[in-house]
Amino acid sequence: MRLSYSYALEAKALSVFYGDNKAVDEVSYGFKRNKVTAIIGPSGCVKSTLMRAMNRMHDFVPEVKIEGSLWYESEDIYDQRANPVLVRKKIGMVFQKPNPFPKSIAKNIVWGPKINRMSKNYKELIESSLKRAALWDEVKHRLEESALSLSGGQQQRLCIARSIAMDPDIILMDEPCSALDPKSTASIEELILTLREKYTILIVTHNMQQARRISDEVLFMYEGRLVESGDTEQMFENPRIGQTHDYIRGKFG
Ligand SMILES: Nc1ncnc2c1ncn2[C@@H]1O[C@H](COP(=O)(O)OP(=O)(O)OP(=O)(O)O)[C@@H](O)[C@H]1O
Ligand SMILES: [Mg+2]
C-alpha cells in the first residue's frame, strides 16, 4: 500500500520477460497527471511491450512474466488483489491501426459501458464521448451507420471516443497516427492537447516533431532500458546523454 501518490502512474523497477528473455529492463518512472508523456526509441527497443504492461494487456500472453510494480492510485496493479478489468477501464488504450468494431458508430461507444454494466444515459454518453473526441459534428447525423464507413482518421477518433466512454483516467496510445495521413494526424494531435486537461496521456511515437509538438515529457528507450527522460524542451534542446542526442538528431534508429 502506498499512502500518498503524486503520479498518475508510477513504474518501479518494472521488467517484462518474454520467456527467459528480459525485454523491459527495470524501468522506473513517475508519469505526471494531466500531462502528455511521449515514449520514443528505435524499433524493437520495447516501447509497445512497456506500454502493454501499463494496463495488464500481457495477461493474455502466457509466456510473459512481469517483475517490479506499477502503481495506480494506492494500488500496485500487479498485486494479486488488483482487478484487471477495473485496471483496463481506468487505463484505456488506443492502438496503431484504428480498430473499431464492425458495428454502428453508436454501438462502438456503448459496447464497453454496457458489458461493464455502467448505469448510464447512453444517448448522453454517445454525445459526450464523441464531442470529447472531436468527432460529434462529423457523425451526429449518421450514428447508426457502420463505423467501418468512416475515414481512417475518423475511425481513430472513434477509438479514442470509445475509450473515453469507459471514463478512464489514463489513455495509452501506441503510435496512434502512424496509419493516418497528415491532415488526420494534425486533428489527432490537436485532440490530444485538449484531452490533456482531463486525462493523463502516454503516447508512443516514431515522429520526433510530433513528440516535440504534443508532449510535456519524453522517455528515450534503448535496448529495453530507459536511457534518459525529462522535460520535452530539455530533451530536444539539451539532452544529457549522447545516445539520446544522436537518436533525436536522426543518427540511428
Ligand atoms: N509476444 C512476443 N513474444 C516474444 N517476443 C516478443 C513478443 N512481442 C514482442 N517481442 C519482442 O520484444 C522486442 C520489443 O518489441 P516491441 O514491439 O515492444 O518494440 P517497439 O519498440 O514497440 O518496436 P516498434 O517501434 O517497431 O513498434 C522485440 O525484440 C520483439 O521481437
Ligand atoms: Mg511498437
Coordinates of C-alpha atoms in Angstrom, one line a residue, residues 15-246:
S15 CA 10.6 -5.6 -16.0
V16 CA 8.8 -7.6 -18.7
F17 CA 10.1 -11.0 -19.8
Y18 CA 9.2 -13.0 -22.9
G19 CA 10.0 -16.5 -21.7
D20 CA 13.6 -16.1 -20.3
N21 CA 14.3 -13.0 -22.3
K22 CA 14.2 -9.8 -20.3
A23 CA 12.6 -7.3 -22.8
V24 CA 11.9 -4.4 -20.5
D25 CA 14.7 -4.0 -18.0
E26 CA 13.8 -2.4 -14.7
V27 CA 12.1 0.8 -15.8
S28 CA 11.3 3.2 -13.0
Y29 CA 9.3 6.4 -13.9
G30 CA 6.5 8.5 -12.5
F31 CA 4.0 9.6 -15.2
K32 CA 2.6 13.0 -14.2
R33 CA -1.1 13.7 -14.0
N34 CA -2.7 15.7 -16.9
K35 CA 0.5 15.6 -18.9
V36 CA 1.3 14.1 -22.2
T37 CA 4.4 11.8 -21.9
A38 CA 6.0 10.6 -25.1
I39 CA 7.9 7.3 -25.3
I40 CA 10.5 7.3 -28.1
G41 CA 13.3 5.0 -29.3
P42 CA 14.2 2.8 -32.2
S43 CA 12.2 -0.1 -33.5
G44 CA 12.4 -3.1 -31.1
C45 CA 13.5 -1.1 -28.1
V46 CA 10.3 -2.3 -26.3
K47 CA 8.1 0.7 -26.4
S48 CA 5.0 -1.3 -27.2
T49 CA 6.0 -4.0 -24.7
L50 CA 6.3 -1.4 -22.0
M51 CA 3.0 0.3 -22.9
R52 CA 1.1 -3.0 -22.9
A53 CA 2.4 -3.6 -19.4
M54 CA 0.7 -0.4 -18.3
N55 CA -2.8 -1.8 -18.3
R56 CA -2.1 -5.6 -18.0
M57 CA -2.5 -6.4 -21.7
H58 CA 0.2 -9.0 -21.3
D59 CA -2.2 -11.0 -19.1
F60 CA -3.4 -12.7 -22.2
V61 CA 0.0 -14.0 -23.2
P62 CA 1.1 -17.0 -21.2
E63 CA 4.9 -16.7 -21.8
V64 CA 5.1 -13.2 -20.4
K65 CA 6.3 -12.6 -16.9
I66 CA 6.2 -9.2 -15.1
E67 CA 8.5 -8.2 -12.2
G68 CA 8.6 -5.0 -10.2
S69 CA 5.5 -2.9 -9.6
L70 CA 3.2 -0.4 -11.3
W71 CA 1.3 1.9 -9.1
Y72 CA -2.0 3.4 -10.0
E73 CA -3.5 5.4 -7.1
S74 CA -3.0 3.4 -4.0
E75 CA -2.6 0.1 -5.6
D76 CA 0.1 -1.9 -7.4
I77 CA -1.9 -3.1 -10.5
Y78 CA 0.2 -6.3 -10.5
D79 CA -0.8 -7.1 -6.9
Q80 CA -2.8 -10.3 -6.6
R81 CA -5.8 -8.4 -5.3
A82 CA -5.9 -5.9 -8.2
N83 CA -8.8 -6.3 -10.6
P84 CA -7.5 -6.3 -14.2
V85 CA -10.9 -5.5 -15.6
L86 CA -11.0 -2.3 -13.5
V87 CA -7.4 -1.5 -14.4
R88 CA -8.2 -1.6 -18.1
K89 CA -11.3 0.5 -17.5
K90 CA -9.3 3.3 -15.8
I91 CA -6.3 2.9 -18.1
G92 CA -7.6 2.8 -21.6
M93 CA -5.7 2.0 -24.8
V94 CA -5.7 3.2 -28.4
F95 CA -3.7 1.2 -31.0
Q96 CA -1.6 1.9 -34.1
K97 CA -4.2 0.8 -36.5
P98 CA -7.7 2.1 -35.9
N99 CA -9.7 -1.0 -34.8
P100 CA -13.4 0.0 -34.5
F101 CA -15.9 -2.9 -34.0
P102 CA -17.7 -3.8 -37.2
K103 CA -20.9 -2.3 -35.7
S104 CA -22.6 1.1 -35.8
I105 CA -20.8 4.2 -34.6
A106 CA -23.2 4.4 -31.6
K107 CA -22.7 0.7 -30.7
N108 CA -18.9 1.2 -30.7
I109 CA -19.3 3.8 -27.9
V110 CA -21.8 1.9 -25.7
W111 CA -20.5 -1.6 -26.1
G112 CA -17.9 -1.4 -23.3
P113 CA -20.1 0.5 -20.8
K114 CA -22.9 -1.9 -21.4
I115 CA -20.9 -5.1 -20.7
N116 CA -19.4 -3.4 -17.7
R117 CA -23.0 -2.5 -16.5
M118 CA -22.0 1.1 -16.1
S119 CA -25.5 2.5 -15.5
K120 CA -25.6 5.4 -17.8
N121 CA -27.8 7.6 -20.0
Y122 CA -26.4 6.0 -23.2
K123 CA -27.7 8.7 -25.5
E124 CA -25.9 11.3 -23.5
L125 CA -22.8 9.1 -23.2
I126 CA -22.6 8.8 -27.0
E127 CA -22.8 12.5 -27.5
S128 CA -20.4 13.5 -24.8
S129 CA -17.8 10.9 -25.7
L130 CA -17.9 11.8 -29.4
K131 CA -17.7 15.5 -28.5
R132 CA -14.6 14.9 -26.3
A133 CA -13.0 13.1 -29.2
A134 CA -13.8 16.0 -31.6
L135 CA -15.9 13.7 -33.8
W136 CA -19.5 14.6 -32.9
D137 CA -20.1 17.2 -35.6
E138 CA -19.0 14.9 -38.3
V139 CA -21.1 11.9 -37.3
K140 CA -24.1 13.2 -35.4
H141 CA -26.4 12.5 -38.3
R142 CA -25.1 9.0 -39.0
L143 CA -24.8 7.4 -35.6
E144 CA -26.4 4.2 -36.9
E145 CA -24.1 3.8 -39.8
S146 CA -21.2 1.3 -39.7
A147 CA -18.0 2.5 -38.1
L148 CA -16.2 1.0 -41.0
S149 CA -17.7 3.6 -43.3
L150 CA -15.6 6.3 -41.6
S151 CA -12.2 7.5 -42.8
G152 CA -9.1 6.2 -41.0
G153 CA -8.7 9.5 -39.1
Q154 CA -12.4 9.4 -38.0
Q155 CA -12.0 5.7 -37.1
Q156 CA -9.1 6.6 -34.8
R157 CA -11.1 9.4 -33.2
L158 CA -13.9 6.9 -32.7
C159 CA -11.5 4.5 -31.0
I160 CA -10.4 7.4 -28.7
A161 CA -14.1 8.2 -28.1
R162 CA -14.7 4.5 -27.3
S163 CA -12.0 4.6 -24.6
I164 CA -13.3 7.9 -23.2
A165 CA -16.8 6.3 -22.8
M166 CA -15.3 4.0 -20.2
D167 CA -14.4 7.0 -18.0
P168 CA -10.6 6.4 -17.9
D169 CA -8.0 8.4 -16.0
I170 CA -5.2 7.5 -18.3
I171 CA -5.1 6.8 -22.0
L172 CA -2.3 4.9 -23.6
M173 CA -1.7 5.5 -27.3
D174 CA 0.7 3.3 -29.3
E175 CA 1.6 5.2 -32.5
P176 CA -1.9 6.4 -32.9
C177 CA -1.1 8.4 -36.1
S178 CA 1.2 6.1 -37.9
A179 CA -1.6 4.8 -40.2
L180 CA -3.0 8.3 -40.9
D181 CA -2.5 11.0 -43.4
P182 CA -1.0 14.4 -42.4
K183 CA -4.4 16.1 -42.0
S184 CA -5.9 13.3 -39.8
T185 CA -2.6 13.3 -37.8
A186 CA -3.0 17.0 -37.2
S187 CA -6.5 16.5 -35.9
I188 CA -5.4 13.8 -33.6
E189 CA -2.6 15.9 -32.3
E190 CA -4.9 18.8 -31.6
L191 CA -7.3 16.4 -29.9
I192 CA -4.5 15.0 -27.6
L193 CA -3.7 18.5 -26.4
T194 CA -7.3 19.1 -25.4
L195 CA -7.6 15.7 -23.8
R196 CA -4.7 16.5 -21.5
E197 CA -7.0 18.8 -19.5
K198 CA -8.9 15.8 -18.3
Y199 CA -6.7 12.7 -18.8
T200 CA -3.1 11.7 -18.4
I201 CA -1.8 10.6 -21.8
L202 CA 1.1 8.3 -22.7
I203 CA 2.0 8.1 -26.3
V204 CA 4.5 6.0 -28.3
T205 CA 5.7 7.8 -31.4
H206 CA 8.4 7.5 -34.1
N207 CA 7.8 11.0 -35.1
M208 CA 10.2 13.4 -33.4
Q209 CA 8.3 16.5 -34.5
Q210 CA 5.1 15.0 -33.1
A211 CA 6.8 14.2 -29.8
R212 CA 8.1 17.8 -29.6
R213 CA 4.7 19.3 -30.6
I214 CA 2.5 17.5 -28.2
S215 CA 4.4 16.1 -25.2
D216 CA 5.3 17.6 -21.9
E217 CA 7.9 14.9 -21.0
V218 CA 9.8 12.4 -23.1
L219 CA 11.3 9.0 -22.3
F220 CA 14.0 7.7 -24.5
M221 CA 14.2 3.9 -24.5
Y222 CA 17.0 1.8 -26.0
E223 CA 17.5 -1.9 -25.9
G224 CA 15.0 -2.4 -23.2
R225 CA 16.3 0.3 -20.8
L226 CA 15.1 3.8 -20.0
V227 CA 18.1 5.7 -21.1
E228 CA 17.0 9.3 -20.4
S229 CA 13.9 11.1 -19.5
G230 CA 12.9 14.7 -18.9
D231 CA 11.1 17.8 -19.9
T232 CA 10.4 17.8 -23.7
E233 CA 12.2 21.1 -24.4
Q234 CA 15.2 20.0 -22.5
M235 CA 15.3 16.5 -24.1
F236 CA 15.3 18.0 -27.5
E237 CA 17.5 21.0 -26.9
N238 CA 19.9 19.8 -24.4
P239 CA 19.9 16.0 -23.8
R240 CA 22.4 14.9 -21.2
I241 CA 23.3 11.6 -22.9
G242 CA 24.9 11.2 -26.3
Q243 CA 22.7 8.3 -27.3
T244 CA 19.6 10.5 -26.8
H245 CA 21.2 13.3 -28.8
D246 CA 22.1 11.0 -31.7

